[in-house]
Short mmCIF file of C-alpha atoms and ligand atoms in Angstrom, two decimals:
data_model
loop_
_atom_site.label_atom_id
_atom_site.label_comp_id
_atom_site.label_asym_id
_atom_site.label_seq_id
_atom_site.Cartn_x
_atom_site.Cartn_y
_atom_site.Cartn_z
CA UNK A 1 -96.50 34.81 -17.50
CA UNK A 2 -93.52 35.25 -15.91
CA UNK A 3 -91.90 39.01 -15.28
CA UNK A 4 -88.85 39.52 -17.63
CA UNK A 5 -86.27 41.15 -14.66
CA UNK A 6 -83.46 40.63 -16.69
CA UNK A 7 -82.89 44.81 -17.07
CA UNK A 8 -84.52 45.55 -13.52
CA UNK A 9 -82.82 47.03 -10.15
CA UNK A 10 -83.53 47.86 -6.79
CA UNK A 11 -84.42 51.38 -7.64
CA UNK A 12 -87.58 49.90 -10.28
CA UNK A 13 -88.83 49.02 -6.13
CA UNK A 14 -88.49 52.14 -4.58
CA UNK A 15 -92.05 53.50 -5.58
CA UNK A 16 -94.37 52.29 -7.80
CA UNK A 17 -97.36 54.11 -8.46
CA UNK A 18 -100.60 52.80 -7.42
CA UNK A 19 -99.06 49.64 -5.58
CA UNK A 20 -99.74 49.82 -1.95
CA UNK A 21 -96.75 49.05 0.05
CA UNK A 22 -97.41 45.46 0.09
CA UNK A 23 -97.92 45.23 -3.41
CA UNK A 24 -94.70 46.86 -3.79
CA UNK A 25 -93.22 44.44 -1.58
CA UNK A 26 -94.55 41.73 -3.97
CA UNK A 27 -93.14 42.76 -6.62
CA UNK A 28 -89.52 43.43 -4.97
CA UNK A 29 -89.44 39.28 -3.96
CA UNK A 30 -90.31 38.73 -7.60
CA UNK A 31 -86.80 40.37 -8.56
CA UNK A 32 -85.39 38.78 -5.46
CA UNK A 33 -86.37 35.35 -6.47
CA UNK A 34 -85.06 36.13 -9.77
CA UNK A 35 -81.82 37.00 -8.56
CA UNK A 36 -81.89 33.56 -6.27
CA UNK A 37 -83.20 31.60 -9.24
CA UNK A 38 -79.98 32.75 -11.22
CA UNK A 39 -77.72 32.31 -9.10
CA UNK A 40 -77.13 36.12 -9.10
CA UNK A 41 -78.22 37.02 -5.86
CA UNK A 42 -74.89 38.39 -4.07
CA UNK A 43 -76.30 40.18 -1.53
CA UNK A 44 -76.78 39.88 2.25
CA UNK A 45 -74.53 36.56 2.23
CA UNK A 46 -74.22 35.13 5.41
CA UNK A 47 -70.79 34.91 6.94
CA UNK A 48 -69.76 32.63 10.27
CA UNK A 49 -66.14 34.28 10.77
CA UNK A 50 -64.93 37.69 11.29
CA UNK A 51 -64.42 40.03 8.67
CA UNK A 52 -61.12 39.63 7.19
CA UNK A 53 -58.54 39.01 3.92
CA UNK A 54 -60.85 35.51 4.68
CA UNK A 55 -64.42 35.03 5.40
CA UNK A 56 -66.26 31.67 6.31
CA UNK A 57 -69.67 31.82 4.03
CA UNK A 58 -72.61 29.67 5.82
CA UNK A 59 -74.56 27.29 2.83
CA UNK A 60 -77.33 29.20 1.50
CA UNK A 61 -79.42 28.39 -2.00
CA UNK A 62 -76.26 28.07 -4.44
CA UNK A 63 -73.86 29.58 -1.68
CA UNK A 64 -71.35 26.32 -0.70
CA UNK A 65 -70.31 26.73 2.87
CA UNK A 66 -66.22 26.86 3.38
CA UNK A 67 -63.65 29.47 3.11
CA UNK A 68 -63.52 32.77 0.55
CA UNK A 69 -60.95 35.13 -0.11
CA UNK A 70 -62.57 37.79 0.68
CA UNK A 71 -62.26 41.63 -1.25
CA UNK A 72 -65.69 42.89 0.44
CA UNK A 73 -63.94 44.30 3.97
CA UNK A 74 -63.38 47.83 4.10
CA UNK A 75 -61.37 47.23 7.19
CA UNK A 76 -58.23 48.40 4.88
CA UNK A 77 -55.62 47.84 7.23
CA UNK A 78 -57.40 45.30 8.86
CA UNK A 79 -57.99 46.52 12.61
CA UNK A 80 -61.24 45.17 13.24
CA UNK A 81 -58.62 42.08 14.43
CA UNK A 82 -56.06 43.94 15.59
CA UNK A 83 -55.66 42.56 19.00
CA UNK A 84 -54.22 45.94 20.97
CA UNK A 85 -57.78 47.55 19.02
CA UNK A 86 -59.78 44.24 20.46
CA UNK A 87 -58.51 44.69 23.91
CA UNK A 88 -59.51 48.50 24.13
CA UNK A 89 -63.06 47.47 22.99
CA UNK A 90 -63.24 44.73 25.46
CA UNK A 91 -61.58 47.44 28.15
CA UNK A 92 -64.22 49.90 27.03
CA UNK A 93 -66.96 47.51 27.88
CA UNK A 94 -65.50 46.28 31.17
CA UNK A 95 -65.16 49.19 32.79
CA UNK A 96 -68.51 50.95 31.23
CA UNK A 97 -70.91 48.11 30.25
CA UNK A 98 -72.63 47.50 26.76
CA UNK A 99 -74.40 50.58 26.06
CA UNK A 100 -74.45 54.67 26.36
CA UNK A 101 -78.30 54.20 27.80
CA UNK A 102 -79.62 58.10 26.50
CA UNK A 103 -79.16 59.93 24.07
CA UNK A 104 -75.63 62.32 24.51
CA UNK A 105 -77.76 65.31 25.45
CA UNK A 106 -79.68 63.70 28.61
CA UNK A 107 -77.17 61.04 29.83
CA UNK A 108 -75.67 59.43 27.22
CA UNK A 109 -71.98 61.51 27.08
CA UNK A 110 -69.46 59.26 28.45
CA UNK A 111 -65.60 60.48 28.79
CA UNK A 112 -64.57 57.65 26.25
CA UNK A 113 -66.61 60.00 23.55
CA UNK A 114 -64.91 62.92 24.71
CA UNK A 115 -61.80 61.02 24.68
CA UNK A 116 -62.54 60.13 21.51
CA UNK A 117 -63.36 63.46 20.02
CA UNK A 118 -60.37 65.13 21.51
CA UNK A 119 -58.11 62.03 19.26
CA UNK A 120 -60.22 62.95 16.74
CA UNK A 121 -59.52 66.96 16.91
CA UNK A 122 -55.67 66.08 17.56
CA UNK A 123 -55.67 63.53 14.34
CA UNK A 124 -56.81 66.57 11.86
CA UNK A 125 -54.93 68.81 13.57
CA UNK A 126 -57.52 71.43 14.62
CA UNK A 127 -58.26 72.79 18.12
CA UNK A 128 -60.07 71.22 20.98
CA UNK A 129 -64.22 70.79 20.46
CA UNK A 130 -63.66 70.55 16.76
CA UNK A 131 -65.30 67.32 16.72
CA UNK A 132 -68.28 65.15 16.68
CA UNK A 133 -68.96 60.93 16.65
CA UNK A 134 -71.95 59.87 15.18
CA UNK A 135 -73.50 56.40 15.29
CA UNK A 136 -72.78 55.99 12.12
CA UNK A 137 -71.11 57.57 9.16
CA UNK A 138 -74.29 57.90 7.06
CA UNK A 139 -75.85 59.98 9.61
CA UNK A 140 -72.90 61.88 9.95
CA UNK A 141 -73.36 63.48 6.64
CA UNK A 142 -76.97 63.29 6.24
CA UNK A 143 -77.72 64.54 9.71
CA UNK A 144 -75.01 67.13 9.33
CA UNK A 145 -76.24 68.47 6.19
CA UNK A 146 -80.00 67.75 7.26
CA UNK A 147 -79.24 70.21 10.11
CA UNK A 148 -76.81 72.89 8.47
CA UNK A 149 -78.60 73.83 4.81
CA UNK A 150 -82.02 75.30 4.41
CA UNK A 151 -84.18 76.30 1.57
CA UNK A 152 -82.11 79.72 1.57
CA UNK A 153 -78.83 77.69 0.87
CA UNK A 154 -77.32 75.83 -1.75
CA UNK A 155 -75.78 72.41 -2.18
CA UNK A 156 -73.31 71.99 -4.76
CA UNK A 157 -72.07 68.23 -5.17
CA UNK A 158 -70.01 65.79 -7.05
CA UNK A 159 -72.21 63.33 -8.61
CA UNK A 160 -70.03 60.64 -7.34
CA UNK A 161 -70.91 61.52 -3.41
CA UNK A 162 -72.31 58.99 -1.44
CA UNK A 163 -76.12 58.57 -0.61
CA UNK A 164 -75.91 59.45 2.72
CA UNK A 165 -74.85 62.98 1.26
CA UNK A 166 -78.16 62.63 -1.20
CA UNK A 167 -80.60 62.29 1.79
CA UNK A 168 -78.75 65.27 3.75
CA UNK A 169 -79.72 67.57 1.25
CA UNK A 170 -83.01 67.32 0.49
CA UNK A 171 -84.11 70.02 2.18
CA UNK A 172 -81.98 72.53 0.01
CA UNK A 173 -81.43 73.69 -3.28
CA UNK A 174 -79.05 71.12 -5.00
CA UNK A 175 -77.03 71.08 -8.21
CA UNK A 176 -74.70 68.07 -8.91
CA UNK A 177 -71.48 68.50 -11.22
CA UNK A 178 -70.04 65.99 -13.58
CA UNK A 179 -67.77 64.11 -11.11
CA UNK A 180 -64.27 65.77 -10.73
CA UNK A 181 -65.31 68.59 -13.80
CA UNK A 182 -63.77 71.85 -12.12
CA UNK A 183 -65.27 73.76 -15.29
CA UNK A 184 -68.81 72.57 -14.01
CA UNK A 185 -68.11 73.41 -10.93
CA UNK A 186 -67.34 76.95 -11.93
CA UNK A 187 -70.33 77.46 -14.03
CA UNK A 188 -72.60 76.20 -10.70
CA UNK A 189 -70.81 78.61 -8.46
CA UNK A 190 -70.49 82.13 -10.39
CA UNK A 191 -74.90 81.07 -10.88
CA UNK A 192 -75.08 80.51 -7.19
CA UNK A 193 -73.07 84.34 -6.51
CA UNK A 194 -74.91 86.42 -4.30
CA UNK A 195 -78.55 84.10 -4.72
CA UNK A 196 -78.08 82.00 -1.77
CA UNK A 197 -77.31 82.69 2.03
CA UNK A 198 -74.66 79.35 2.36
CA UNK A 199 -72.93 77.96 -0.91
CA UNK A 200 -71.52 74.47 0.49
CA UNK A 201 -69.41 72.38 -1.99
CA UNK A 202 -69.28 68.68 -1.27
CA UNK A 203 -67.62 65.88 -2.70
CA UNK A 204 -65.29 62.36 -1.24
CA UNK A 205 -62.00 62.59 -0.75
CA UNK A 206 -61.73 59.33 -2.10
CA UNK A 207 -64.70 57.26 -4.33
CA UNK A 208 -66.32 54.92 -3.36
CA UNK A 209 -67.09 53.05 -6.76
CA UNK A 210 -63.86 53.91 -8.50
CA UNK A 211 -61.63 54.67 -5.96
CA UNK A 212 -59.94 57.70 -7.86
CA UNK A 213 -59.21 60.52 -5.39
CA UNK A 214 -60.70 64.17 -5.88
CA UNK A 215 -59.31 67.35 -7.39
CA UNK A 216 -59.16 68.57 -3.87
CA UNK A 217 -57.12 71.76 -4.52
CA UNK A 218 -58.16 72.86 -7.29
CA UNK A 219 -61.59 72.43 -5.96
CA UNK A 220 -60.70 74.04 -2.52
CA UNK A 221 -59.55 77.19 -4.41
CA UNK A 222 -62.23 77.45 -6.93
CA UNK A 223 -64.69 77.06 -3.76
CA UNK A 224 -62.90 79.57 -1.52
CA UNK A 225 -62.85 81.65 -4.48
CA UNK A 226 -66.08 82.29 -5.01
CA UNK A 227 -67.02 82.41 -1.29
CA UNK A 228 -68.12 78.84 -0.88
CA UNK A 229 -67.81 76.23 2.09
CA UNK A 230 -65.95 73.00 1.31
CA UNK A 231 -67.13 69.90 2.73
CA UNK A 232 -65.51 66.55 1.93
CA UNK A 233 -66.26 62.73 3.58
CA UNK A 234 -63.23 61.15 3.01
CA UNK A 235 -64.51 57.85 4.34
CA UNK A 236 -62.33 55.42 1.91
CA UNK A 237 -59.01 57.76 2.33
CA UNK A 238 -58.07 58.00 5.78
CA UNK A 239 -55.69 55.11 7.09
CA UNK A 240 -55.24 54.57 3.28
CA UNK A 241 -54.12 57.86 1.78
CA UNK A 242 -51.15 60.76 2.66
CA UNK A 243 -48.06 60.35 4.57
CA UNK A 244 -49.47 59.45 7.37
CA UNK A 245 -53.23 58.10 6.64
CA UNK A 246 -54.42 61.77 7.17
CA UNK A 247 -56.25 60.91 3.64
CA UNK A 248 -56.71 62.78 0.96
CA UNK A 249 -56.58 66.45 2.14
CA UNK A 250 -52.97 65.63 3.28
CA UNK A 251 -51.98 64.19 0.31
CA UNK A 252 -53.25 67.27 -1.81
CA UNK A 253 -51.80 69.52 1.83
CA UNK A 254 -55.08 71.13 2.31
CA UNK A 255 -55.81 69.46 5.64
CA UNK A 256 -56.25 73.16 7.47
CA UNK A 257 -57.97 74.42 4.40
CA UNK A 258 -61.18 71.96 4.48
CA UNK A 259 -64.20 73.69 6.08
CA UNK A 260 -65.98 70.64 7.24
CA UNK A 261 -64.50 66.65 7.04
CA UNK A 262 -66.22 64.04 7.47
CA UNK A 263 -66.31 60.29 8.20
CA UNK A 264 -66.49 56.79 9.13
CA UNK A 265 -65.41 54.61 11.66
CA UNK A 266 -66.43 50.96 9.89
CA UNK A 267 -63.35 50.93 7.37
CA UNK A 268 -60.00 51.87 8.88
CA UNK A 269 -61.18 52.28 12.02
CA UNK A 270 -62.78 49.00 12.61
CA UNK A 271 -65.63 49.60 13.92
CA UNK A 272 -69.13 51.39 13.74
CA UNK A 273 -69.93 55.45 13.68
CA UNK A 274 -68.36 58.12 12.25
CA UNK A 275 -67.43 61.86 12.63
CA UNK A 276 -67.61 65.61 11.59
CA UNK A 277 -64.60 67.56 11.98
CA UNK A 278 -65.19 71.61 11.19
CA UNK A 279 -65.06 74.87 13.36
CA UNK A 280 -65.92 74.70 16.62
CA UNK A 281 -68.91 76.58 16.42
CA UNK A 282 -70.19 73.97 13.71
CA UNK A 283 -69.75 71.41 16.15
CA UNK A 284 -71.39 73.02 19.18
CA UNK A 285 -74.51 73.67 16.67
CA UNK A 286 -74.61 70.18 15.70
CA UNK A 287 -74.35 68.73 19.31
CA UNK A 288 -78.30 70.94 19.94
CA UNK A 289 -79.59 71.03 16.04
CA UNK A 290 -78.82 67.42 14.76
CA UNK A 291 -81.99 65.72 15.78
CA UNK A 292 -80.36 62.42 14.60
CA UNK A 293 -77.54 63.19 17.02
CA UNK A 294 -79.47 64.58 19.89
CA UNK A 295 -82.70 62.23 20.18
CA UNK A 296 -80.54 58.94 19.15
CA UNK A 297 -78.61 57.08 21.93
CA UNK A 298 -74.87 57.71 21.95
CA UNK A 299 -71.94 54.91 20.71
CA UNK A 300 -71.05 52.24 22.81
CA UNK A 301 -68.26 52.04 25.09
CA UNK A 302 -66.91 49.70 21.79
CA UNK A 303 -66.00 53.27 20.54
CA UNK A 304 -63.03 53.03 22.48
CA UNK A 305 -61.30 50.43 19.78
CA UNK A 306 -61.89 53.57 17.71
CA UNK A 307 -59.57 55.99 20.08
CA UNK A 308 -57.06 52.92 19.80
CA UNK A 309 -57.25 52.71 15.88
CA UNK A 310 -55.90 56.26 15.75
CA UNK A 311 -52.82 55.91 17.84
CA UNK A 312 -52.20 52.94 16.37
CA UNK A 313 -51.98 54.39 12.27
CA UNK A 314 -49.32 57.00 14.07
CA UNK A 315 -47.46 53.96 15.69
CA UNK A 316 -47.56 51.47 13.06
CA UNK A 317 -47.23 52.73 10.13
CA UNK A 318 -46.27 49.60 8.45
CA UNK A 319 -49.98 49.13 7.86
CA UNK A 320 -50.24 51.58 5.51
CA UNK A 321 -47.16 50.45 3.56
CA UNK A 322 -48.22 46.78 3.34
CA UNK A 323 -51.44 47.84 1.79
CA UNK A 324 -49.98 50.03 -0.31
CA UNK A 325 -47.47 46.90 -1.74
CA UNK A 326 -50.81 44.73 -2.05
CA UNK A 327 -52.68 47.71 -4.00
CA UNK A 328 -49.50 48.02 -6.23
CA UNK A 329 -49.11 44.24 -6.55
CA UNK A 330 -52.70 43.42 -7.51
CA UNK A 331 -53.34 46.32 -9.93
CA UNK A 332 -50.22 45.20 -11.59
CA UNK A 333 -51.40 41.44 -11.73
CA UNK A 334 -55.48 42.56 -13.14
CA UNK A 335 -53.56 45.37 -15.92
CA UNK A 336 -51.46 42.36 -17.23
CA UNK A 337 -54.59 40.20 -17.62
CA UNK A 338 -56.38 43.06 -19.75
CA UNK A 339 -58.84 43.81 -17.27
CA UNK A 340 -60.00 47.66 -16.95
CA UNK A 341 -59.72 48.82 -13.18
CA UNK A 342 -60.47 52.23 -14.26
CA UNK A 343 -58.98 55.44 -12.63
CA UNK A 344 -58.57 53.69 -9.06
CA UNK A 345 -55.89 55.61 -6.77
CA UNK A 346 -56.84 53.73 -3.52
CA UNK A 347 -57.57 50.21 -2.19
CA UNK A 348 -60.89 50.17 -3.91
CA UNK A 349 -60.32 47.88 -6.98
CA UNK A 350 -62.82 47.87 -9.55
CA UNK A 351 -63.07 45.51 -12.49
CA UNK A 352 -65.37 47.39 -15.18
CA UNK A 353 -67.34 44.93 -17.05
CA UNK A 354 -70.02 47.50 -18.20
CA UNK A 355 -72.78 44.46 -19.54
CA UNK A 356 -75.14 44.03 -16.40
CA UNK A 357 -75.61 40.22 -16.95
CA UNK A 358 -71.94 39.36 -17.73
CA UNK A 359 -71.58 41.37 -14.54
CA UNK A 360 -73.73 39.19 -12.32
CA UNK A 361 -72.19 35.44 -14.57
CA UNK A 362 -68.36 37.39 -12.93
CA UNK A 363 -69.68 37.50 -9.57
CA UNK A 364 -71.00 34.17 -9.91
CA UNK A 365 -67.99 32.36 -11.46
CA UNK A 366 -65.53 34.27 -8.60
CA UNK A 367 -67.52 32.84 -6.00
CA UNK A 368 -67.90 29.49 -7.32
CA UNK A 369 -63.47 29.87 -7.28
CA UNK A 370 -63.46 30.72 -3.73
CA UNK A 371 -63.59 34.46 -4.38
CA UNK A 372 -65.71 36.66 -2.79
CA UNK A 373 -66.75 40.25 -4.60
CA UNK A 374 -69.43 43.01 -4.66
CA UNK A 375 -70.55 42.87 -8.44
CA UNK A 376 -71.98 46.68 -8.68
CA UNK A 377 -74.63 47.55 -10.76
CA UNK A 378 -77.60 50.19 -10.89
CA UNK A 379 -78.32 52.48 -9.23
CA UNK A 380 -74.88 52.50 -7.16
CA UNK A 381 -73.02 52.69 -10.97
CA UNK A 382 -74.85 53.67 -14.72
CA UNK A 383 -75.75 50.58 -16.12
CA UNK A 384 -72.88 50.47 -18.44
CA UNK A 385 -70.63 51.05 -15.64
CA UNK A 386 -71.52 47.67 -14.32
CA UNK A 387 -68.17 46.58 -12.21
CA UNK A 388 -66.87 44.08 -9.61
CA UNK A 389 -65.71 45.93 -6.84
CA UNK A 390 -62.93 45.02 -4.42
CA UNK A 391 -61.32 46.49 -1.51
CA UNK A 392 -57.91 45.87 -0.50
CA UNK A 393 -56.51 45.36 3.13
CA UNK A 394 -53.01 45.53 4.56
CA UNK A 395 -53.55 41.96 5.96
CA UNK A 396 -54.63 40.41 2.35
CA UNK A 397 -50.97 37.55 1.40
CA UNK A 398 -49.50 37.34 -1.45
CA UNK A 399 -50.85 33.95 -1.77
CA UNK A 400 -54.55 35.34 -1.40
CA UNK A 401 -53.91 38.14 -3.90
CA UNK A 402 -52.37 35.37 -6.61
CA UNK A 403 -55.10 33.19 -6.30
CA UNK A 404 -57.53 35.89 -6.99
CA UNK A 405 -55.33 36.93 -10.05
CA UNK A 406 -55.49 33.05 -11.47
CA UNK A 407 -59.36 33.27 -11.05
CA UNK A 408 -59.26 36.24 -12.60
CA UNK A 409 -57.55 35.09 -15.42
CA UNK A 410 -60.12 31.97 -15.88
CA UNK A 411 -63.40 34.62 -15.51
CA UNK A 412 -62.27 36.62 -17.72
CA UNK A 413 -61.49 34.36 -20.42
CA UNK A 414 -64.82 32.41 -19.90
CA UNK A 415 -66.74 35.38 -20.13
CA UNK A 416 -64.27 37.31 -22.89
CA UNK A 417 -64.08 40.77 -20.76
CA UNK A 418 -60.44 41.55 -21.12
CA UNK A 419 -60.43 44.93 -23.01
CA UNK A 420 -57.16 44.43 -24.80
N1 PMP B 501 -69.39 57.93 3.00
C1 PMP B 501 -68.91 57.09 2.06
C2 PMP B 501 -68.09 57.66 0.94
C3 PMP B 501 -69.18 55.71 2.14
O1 PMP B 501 -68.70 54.88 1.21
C4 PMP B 501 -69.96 55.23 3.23
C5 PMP B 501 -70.37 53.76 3.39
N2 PMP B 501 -69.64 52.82 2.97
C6 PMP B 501 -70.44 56.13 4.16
C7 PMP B 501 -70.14 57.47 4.03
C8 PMP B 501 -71.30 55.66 5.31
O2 PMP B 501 -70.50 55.14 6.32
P1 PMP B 501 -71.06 54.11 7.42
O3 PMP B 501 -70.88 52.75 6.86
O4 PMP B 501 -70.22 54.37 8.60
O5 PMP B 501 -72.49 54.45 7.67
#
């Protein structure tokens, strides 16, 4: 008989007792060949052009090759193309070749990451050697955290945070708060008073699944209050948030009031890695106690598109103001269809659809139009916060964003999810 996998996810795969790993395996391509079978299977699509407002999908099962608009780029103001960003990566590898060769610690620290780090310190506005680049952004927080808390500290987290956050601190004692609930909060930190050695707070500037931004002040007080640290990753708000893209801590003016940021260089930035910004001391502790950081071969010279992406959201601002039109333009255009986009303050753009089949029928029916989504489900969301999820880029027309809206319009009539 045939396995019902109509409720399943990829968590049910994660460990299942008594299967050996291949067995576990097995079972996982059952759910994948589900997924294919339905026509649900939205993941890992493969793509012949560069990411952009428009991405060339290859023909695969039920996939039809030819041109998508695309809302799966976090490149929000759409520098991975930005030729002045292109021709300081190509630069980079000309004068330096492909690769870093060691790890930073025996051979593998190049003056384009110390360039980079000093753009990085200048950015947020803190002294010299108050930075650090990662390979990635996910190691940047898990590695960070791995390295910082101990069984003698305490973890206190959103329960929005990422999952590179979730892996960083599994080696300490962790209690989550309701996402954004200052009150829980509270409760967590007058407990933690005087029981643990480190109290480190840690949410996103901005979510990643609804795009709403944090109570960052409120939460920066209540944390310095009670003698906590404050960590936040504001991956999804820098370029996109504040005056000047300095993300959410400028927006909320608490950028010298943050204990530890942290970050990504694969959305505005256009590229790969990411960073830790925090005292000095931090960083020089990180550089010897990260073991992800110092056994783990250094960025490219490609990095140096990175050092270019930060001049470039001081000297063209316009960026940031044509994504900011798009985000205002779309969210108008989904509101006046009845869709629910939730509590969104960024260029993250969710549709909630909340049934977990209807769900996977949206992301189908978009896609068949030429529209290319994530469709969100568990574990990254509650079940009945299914959603599609978009992000927005500066470089996304008018013309792309309408045709979206009219496919919109059909999707959500075919599958009756307007909520008013
Ligand atoms: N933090 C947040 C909030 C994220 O959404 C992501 C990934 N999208 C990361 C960290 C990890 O960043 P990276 O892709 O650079 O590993």
């Amino acid at each position: 008989m045939k396995q019902d996998f109509t409720l399943s996810s990829f968590k049910d795969f994660e460990d299942i007792p008594g299967f050996d790993i291949y067995q576990r395996a097995g079972a996982h391509k059952g759910y994948l060949d589900y997924l294919r079978d339905n026509e649900f299977m939205n993941y890992r699509l493969l793509a012949t052009s560069g990411c952009g407002p428009e991405i060339e999908l290859a023909e695969t099962g039920y996939i039809k090759k030819g041109s998508y608009i695309s809302f799966v780029c976090n490149d929000y103001l759409g520098f991975t193309q930005h030729i002045r960003v292109k021709e300081a990566v190509i630069d980079g590898i000309e004068k330096y070749g492909c690769g870093a060769g060691a790890s930073p610690l025996i051979g593998g620290y190049f003056d384009y990451h110390k360039q980079l780090e000093d753009k990085l310190s200048a950015f947020f506005k803190r002294e010299k050697g108050s930075s650090i680049v990662y390979t990635t952004g996910y190691t940047s927080n898990s590695a960070t955290l791995l390295s910082l808390l101990k069984k003698e500290d305490i973890a206190i987290v959103d329960m929005a945070v990422h999952a590179s956050v979730y892996e960083g601190i599994s080696g300490t004692t962790t209690k989550r708060f309701l996402h954004n609930n200052l009150d829980a909060l509270e409760r967590i930190l007058i407990q933690a008073k005087d029981k643990f050695r480190t109290k480190m707070v840690i949410i996103d500037g901005v979510y990643s699944q609804d795009g709403d931004m944090a109570r960052l002040k409120e939460i920066q007080e209540l944390t310095h209050h009670y003698g906590g640290i404050l960590l936040v990753d504001d991956a999804h708000g820098i370029g996109v948030i504040g005056a000047s893209g300095r993300g959410a801590m400028e927006y909320f003016d608490v950028m010298d009031k943050v204990d530890i940021i942290t970050g990504t260089f694969s959305k505005t930035f256009g590229n790969v890695g990411g960073y830790v910004i925090a005292d000095p001391r931090l960083i020089s502790y990180l550089q010897f106690q990260s073991r992800q950081y110092a056994f783990s071969a250094a960025a490219t010279p490609a990095i140096a598109g990175v050092s270019k992406a930060i001049d470039l959201i001081d000297e063209e601002p316009h960026w940031q103001k044509q994504l900011q039109e798009n985000i205002i333009y779309y969210k108008k255009g989904l509101l006046e269809l009845g869709l629910d986009i939730g509590t969104t303050e960024s260029a993250i753009i969710p549709v909630k659809i909340g049934d977990v089949k209807k769900n996977s029928e949206a992301g189908k029916l978009l896609l068949e139009n030429g529209v290319y989504t994530n469709p969100i489900m568990y574990p990254a969301v509650s079940l009945k916060d299914s959603r599609i999820r978009m992000s927005l880029m500066a470089t996304h027309t008018r013309e792309h964003l309408d045709k979206a809206l009219n496919v919109f319009e059909y999707v959500s009539k075919k599958l009756d999810i307007a909520c008013r």
